[in-house]
Every structure is written in C-alpha cells, then in structure tokens.
CSV table of C-alpha atoms in Angstrom, one decimal:
chain,number,residue,atom,x,y,z
A,10,TYR,CA,-22.1,-8.5,34.0
A,11,ASP,CA,-19.2,-6.6,32.5
A,12,GLU,CA,-18.2,-3.0,33.5
A,13,TYR,CA,-16.6,-2.1,30.2
A,14,THR,CA,-19.6,-3.2,28.2
A,15,PHE,CA,-21.8,-1.2,30.4
A,16,TYR,CA,-19.9,2.0,30.0
A,17,HIS,CA,-19.4,1.3,26.3
A,18,SER,CA,-23.1,0.9,25.8
A,19,VAL,CA,-23.8,4.3,27.6
A,20,ASN,CA,-21.2,6.0,25.5
A,21,VAL,CA,-22.6,4.5,22.2
A,22,ALA,CA,-26.1,5.6,23.2
A,23,ILE,CA,-25.1,9.2,23.9
A,24,SER,CA,-23.0,9.4,20.6
A,25,ALA,CA,-25.8,7.9,18.6
A,26,ILE,CA,-28.3,10.5,19.9
A,27,VAL,CA,-25.9,13.3,19.1
A,28,LEU,CA,-25.4,12.0,15.6
A,29,GLY,CA,-29.1,11.3,15.1
A,30,SER,CA,-29.9,14.8,16.2
A,31,LYS,CA,-28.1,16.0,13.1
A,32,LEU,CA,-30.6,14.2,11.0
A,33,PRO,CA,-34.3,15.0,10.4
A,34,LEU,CA,-35.4,12.7,13.3
A,35,ASP,CA,-38.1,13.8,15.7
A,36,LYS,CA,-37.9,13.3,19.5
A,37,PRO,CA,-39.7,9.9,19.6
A,38,GLN,CA,-37.4,8.6,16.9
A,39,LEU,CA,-34.3,9.8,18.8
A,40,GLN,CA,-35.7,8.0,21.9
A,41,VAL,CA,-36.0,4.8,20.0
A,42,LEU,CA,-32.5,5.2,18.6
A,43,GLY,CA,-31.1,5.9,22.1
A,44,VAL,CA,-32.6,2.8,23.6
A,45,ALA,CA,-31.5,0.7,20.6
A,46,ALA,CA,-28.0,2.0,21.0
A,47,LEU,CA,-28.0,1.4,24.7
A,48,LEU,CA,-29.0,-2.2,24.2
A,49,HIS,CA,-27.0,-3.0,21.1
A,50,ASP,CA,-24.5,-5.3,22.9
A,51,ILE,CA,-27.1,-7.0,25.2
A,52,GLY,CA,-26.3,-10.3,23.6
A,53,LYS,CA,-22.9,-10.3,25.3
A,54,ILE,CA,-24.5,-11.4,28.6
A,55,LEU,CA,-24.8,-14.8,27.0
A,56,ILE,CA,-21.1,-14.9,26.0
A,57,PRO,CA,-18.8,-16.5,28.5
A,58,ILE,CA,-17.2,-13.8,30.7
A,59,GLU,CA,-13.7,-15.2,30.2
A,60,ILE,CA,-14.1,-14.4,26.5
A,61,ILE,CA,-15.6,-10.9,27.1
A,62,THR,CA,-12.7,-10.0,29.4
A,63,LYS,CA,-9.8,-12.0,27.8
A,64,PRO,CA,-6.6,-9.8,28.0
A,65,GLY,CA,-5.4,-11.0,24.6
A,66,PRO,CA,-6.5,-11.9,21.1
A,67,LEU,CA,-9.3,-14.4,20.7
A,68,THR,CA,-8.7,-17.8,19.2
A,69,SER,CA,-10.7,-18.6,16.1
A,70,SER,CA,-13.2,-20.7,18.1
A,71,GLU,CA,-13.6,-17.9,20.7
A,72,TRP,CA,-14.1,-15.4,17.9
A,73,GLU,CA,-16.9,-17.6,16.5
A,74,ILE,CA,-18.6,-17.5,19.9
A,75,MET,CA,-18.2,-13.7,20.2
A,76,LYS,CA,-19.7,-13.3,16.7
A,77,ARG,CA,-22.9,-14.7,18.1
A,78,HIS,CA,-23.7,-11.8,20.3
A,79,PRO,CA,-25.8,-9.9,17.7
A,80,ILE,CA,-27.9,-13.0,17.2
A,81,GLU,CA,-28.2,-13.6,21.0
A,82,GLY,CA,-29.1,-9.9,21.5
A,83,ALA,CA,-31.8,-9.9,18.9
A,84,GLU,CA,-33.3,-13.0,20.5
A,85,ILE,CA,-33.3,-11.5,24.0
A,86,LEU,CA,-34.9,-8.2,22.8
A,87,SER,CA,-37.5,-10.1,20.7
A,88,GLN,CA,-38.9,-11.4,24.0
A,89,LEU,CA,-39.7,-7.9,25.3
A,90,PRO,CA,-43.0,-7.0,23.6
A,91,GLU,CA,-43.1,-3.5,25.1
A,92,LEU,CA,-39.8,-2.6,23.4
A,93,ASP,CA,-39.7,-1.1,20.0
A,94,LYS,CA,-38.7,-3.7,17.4
A,95,LEU,CA,-36.0,-1.5,16.0
A,96,ALA,CA,-33.9,-2.3,19.1
A,97,MET,CA,-33.9,-5.9,18.1
A,98,VAL,CA,-33.0,-4.9,14.5
A,99,VAL,CA,-30.0,-2.8,15.7
A,100,ALA,CA,-28.7,-5.5,18.0
A,101,PHE,CA,-28.8,-7.9,15.1
A,102,GLU,CA,-27.3,-5.6,12.5
A,103,HIS,CA,-24.7,-3.4,14.2
A,104,HIS,CA,-21.8,-5.5,13.0
A,105,ALA,CA,-23.2,-6.4,9.6
A,106,GLY,CA,-21.6,-3.5,7.7
A,107,TYR,CA,-22.8,-0.9,5.3
A,108,ASP,CA,-21.9,-3.3,2.4
A,109,LEU,CA,-23.2,-6.3,4.3
A,110,GLY,CA,-19.7,-7.7,4.5
A,111,GLY,CA,-19.7,-8.1,8.3
A,112,TYR,CA,-21.5,-10.5,10.6
A,113,PRO,CA,-24.0,-12.1,10.9
A,114,GLN,CA,-24.5,-12.6,7.2
A,115,ILE,CA,-27.6,-10.8,5.9
A,116,THR,CA,-29.0,-11.9,2.5
A,117,THR,CA,-32.7,-10.7,2.9
A,118,LYS,CA,-32.0,-7.0,2.3
A,119,LYS,CA,-29.7,-4.7,0.4
A,120,GLN,CA,-28.9,-2.4,3.3
A,121,ILE,CA,-29.1,-2.4,7.1
A,122,HIS,CA,-31.4,0.0,8.9
A,123,LEU,CA,-30.4,3.7,9.3
A,124,PHE,CA,-30.2,3.2,13.1
A,125,SER,CA,-28.0,0.2,12.7
A,126,ARG,CA,-25.7,2.2,10.5
A,127,ILE,CA,-25.5,5.0,13.1
A,128,VAL,CA,-24.8,2.6,16.0
A,129,GLU,CA,-22.1,0.8,13.9
A,130,ILE,CA,-20.2,4.1,13.6
A,131,THR,CA,-20.6,5.2,17.3
A,132,ASP,CA,-19.9,1.6,18.5
A,133,THR,CA,-16.6,1.4,16.5
A,134,PHE,CA,-15.4,4.8,17.5
A,135,ASP,CA,-15.9,4.2,21.2
A,136,ALA,CA,-14.3,0.8,21.0
A,137,LEU,CA,-11.2,2.2,19.3
A,138,THR,CA,-10.8,5.1,21.6
A,139,THR,CA,-11.2,3.1,24.9
A,140,HIS,CA,-8.3,1.4,26.6
A,141,ARG,CA,-8.6,-2.4,26.7
A,142,PRO,CA,-6.4,-5.0,28.4
A,143,TYR,CA,-5.3,-6.4,25.0
A,144,ARG,CA,-4.6,-3.0,23.4
A,145,ALA,CA,-4.1,0.7,24.1
A,146,ALA,CA,-6.7,3.3,23.2
A,147,VAL,CA,-6.3,5.0,19.8
A,148,LEU,CA,-6.4,8.8,19.6
A,149,GLY,CA,-9.6,10.2,18.2
A,150,ASP,CA,-8.1,11.6,15.0
A,151,ARG,CA,-6.4,8.3,14.2
A,152,ALA,CA,-9.6,6.4,15.0
A,153,LEU,CA,-11.6,8.6,12.6
A,154,GLY,CA,-8.9,8.4,10.0
A,155,TYR,CA,-9.1,4.6,10.1
A,156,MET,CA,-12.9,4.7,9.9
A,157,LEU,CA,-12.8,7.1,7.0
A,158,GLY,CA,-10.7,4.6,5.2
A,159,LYS,CA,-13.6,2.2,5.5
A,160,SER,CA,-16.2,4.7,4.5
A,161,GLY,CA,-18.4,3.2,1.8
A,162,THR,CA,-17.6,-0.4,2.8
A,163,THR,CA,-18.0,-0.9,6.6
A,164,PHE,CA,-19.5,2.5,7.2
A,165,ASP,CA,-22.2,4.6,5.6
A,166,PRO,CA,-20.2,7.4,3.8
A,167,LEU,CA,-22.7,10.2,4.4
A,168,LEU,CA,-23.2,9.3,8.1
A,169,MET,CA,-19.4,8.9,8.5
A,170,LYS,CA,-18.8,12.4,7.1
A,171,LEU,CA,-21.5,13.9,9.3
A,172,TYR,CA,-20.0,12.1,12.3
A,173,VAL,CA,-16.6,13.5,11.6
A,174,GLN,CA,-18.0,17.0,11.1
A,175,THR,CA,-19.9,16.7,14.4
A,176,LEU,CA,-16.9,15.5,16.4
A,177,GLY,CA,-14.3,17.7,14.5
A,178,ILE,CA,-11.0,15.9,13.9
A,179,TYR,CA,-9.1,19.2,13.9
A,180,PRO,CA,-11.3,22.0,15.2
A,181,LEU,CA,-10.6,25.6,14.2
A,182,GLY,CA,-8.0,27.1,16.5
A,183,ALA,CA,-6.5,23.7,17.4
A,184,LEU,CA,-2.7,23.6,17.7
A,185,VAL,CA,-1.1,20.8,15.7
A,186,ARG,CA,2.4,19.7,14.9
A,187,THR,CA,3.4,18.8,11.3
A,188,ASP,CA,5.5,15.8,10.3
A,189,ARG,CA,8.3,18.4,9.5
A,190,GLY,CA,8.3,19.7,13.1
A,191,GLU,CA,6.5,23.0,12.7
A,192,ILE,CA,3.6,24.0,14.9
A,193,GLY,CA,0.5,25.6,13.4
A,194,VAL,CA,-3.0,26.6,14.1
A,195,VAL,CA,-5.9,25.1,12.2
A,196,CYS,CA,-7.5,28.0,10.3
A,197,GLN,CA,-9.8,26.4,7.8
A,198,SER,CA,-11.3,22.9,7.4
A,199,ASN,CA,-11.3,21.0,4.2
A,200,THR,CA,-14.7,19.4,3.5
A,201,ASN,CA,-13.2,17.1,0.8
A,202,ASP,CA,-10.5,15.7,3.2
A,203,LEU,CA,-11.2,16.4,6.9
A,204,LEU,CA,-7.7,15.1,7.8
A,205,ARG,CA,-6.0,17.8,5.7
A,206,PRO,CA,-7.1,21.3,6.8
A,207,LYS,CA,-5.3,24.6,6.2
A,208,LEU,CA,-2.8,25.6,8.9
A,209,LYS,CA,-1.3,28.9,9.9
A,210,LEU,CA,2.3,27.9,10.8
A,211,ILE,CA,3.6,30.0,13.8
A,212,ILE,CA,6.5,28.0,15.2
A,213,GLY,CA,9.4,26.6,13.2
A,214,ARG,CA,11.1,23.2,13.3
A,215,LYS,CA,13.6,24.3,16.0
A,216,GLY,CA,11.0,26.0,18.2
A,217,GLU,CA,11.6,29.5,16.9
A,218,ARG,CA,8.7,31.9,16.4
A,219,MET,CA,8.1,32.6,12.7
A,220,GLU,CA,6.2,34.9,10.5
A,221,PRO,CA,2.7,33.3,10.3
A,222,LYS,CA,2.4,31.4,7.0
A,223,VAL,CA,-0.8,29.6,5.7
A,224,VAL,CA,-0.3,26.2,4.2
A,225,ASP,CA,-2.8,23.8,2.7
A,226,LEU,CA,-2.2,20.2,3.8
A,227,ALA,CA,-4.2,19.0,0.7
A,228,GLU,CA,-1.6,20.3,-1.7
A,229,GLY,CA,0.5,17.6,-3.4
A,230,ASP,CA,0.0,14.6,-5.6
A,231,LYS,CA,-3.3,13.2,-4.3
A,232,THR,CA,-3.2,10.3,-6.8
A,233,ARG,CA,0.1,9.0,-5.4
A,234,LYS,CA,-0.9,10.2,-1.9
A,235,LYS,CA,2.3,12.4,-1.7
A,236,PHE,CA,1.7,15.6,0.2
A,237,LYS,CA,4.0,18.4,1.1
A,238,MET,CA,3.3,17.9,4.8
A,239,SER,CA,0.9,16.1,7.2
A,240,ILE,CA,-0.2,16.5,10.8
C-alpha cells in the first residue's frame, strides 16, 4: 500500500525487540511485542493514499482523518482471532502518550500498556530520523534530544533513558565538535544527562593539535541552562 509505511513498520519492530530485550521479557513476550510493533500502523491502509504520501503539511481536516489510523488499526486486528490481543492494544495506543495527552483520547485507564509505550518510542525515533517528502531526516542525537525533552509527558521516562543508553547518543570514543570549534573524543558518559558527556579535547579551534584536556560538558549553571560548551 505504501512503501515508507512498510519499511517504517519493519524498523519499528526491530527496534522494539531490541529495547524489549533489555527488559525482563521472555521469548514469547518478545515475539508478541515484535508482531504488535510490526502491525502498529496497519490502520493506515484505510487512510487515503494521497494523505499518507502528501508532500506537505496536512490540513486540519486531513489531520483528523490521519488521527483515525490507531482506531482503524485496532478494528482490523480485532477481526483476527489467532492474533494476540496485545497487537490490537498497541495499534490503538501507540500515539496516546505516556501522560494520555495524545490520540485517541483514553479515559478508561491511567496508563497505556508497556508494549504501547515501547512502540511509541521506537515509532517516533524512526519517523524523525527518516527522510520524508515534506521534511528532511533529523540526526539521531537531535532526535533523541527532542524526545528526551518530552520524557515524562509523551514518553515513558524510564524506557526513554533505557532506549538512549541502548542506542548511545555519543558512544565512548566518538569524535565530536564543540560549539567553540574544538574537536574531542567522548571519554565518559553522563548518566544524569546523556547529551553532556565528558570529552578529551585533542584539536583546537584553528585545527591545531593540542595537549589532551578533559572537559565536563555538564559544568555550568544547569538552572539557567548555561554551560561552558556543548556538542
């Protein structure tokens, strides 16, 4: 029906299984999670293709139609008796939000299912980091930074932290450039703020080699969000 949605669904399923494998889930549970993640967007087959593939922002009326895909997906999957019911739950809840502030509106429970919270994270990350006709792909670290900003509201904060740790925003040994122009090597992660690791600076602002110097990107006035330097 739509090539992007197909690839996106496969990516989300793989990422969901990777994240789920970091939790105390057994193999049958991971199988259910994988299938649910693979089918989370099945409702889009009932959304007009011109809306799915539109190369620009959706109008308010088009957006209301698009927002029906979780409901349509749940209805489709409810008609497959051999399928685990959690696939239907995930299809219905994967845009509802950790704080239930998303869509469709849910008033019958205080929190969406664990698998829905997992798929919500992997779905968003893949969507942000994939090129679309109406916007360019976002780099992985920027996508995770944006998502961390919504941790506790849109996304489960514990799962979000685990996902970032699993992917690694700035892996040890990665070369990065600071906003001051130096180049450094990531030498230690910061569990309290994964966007601000410790660096060993090795190249100066003008491209000159320098005596290695360790700097902590978390240093500064955190209250006012003023730091000495950033990546």
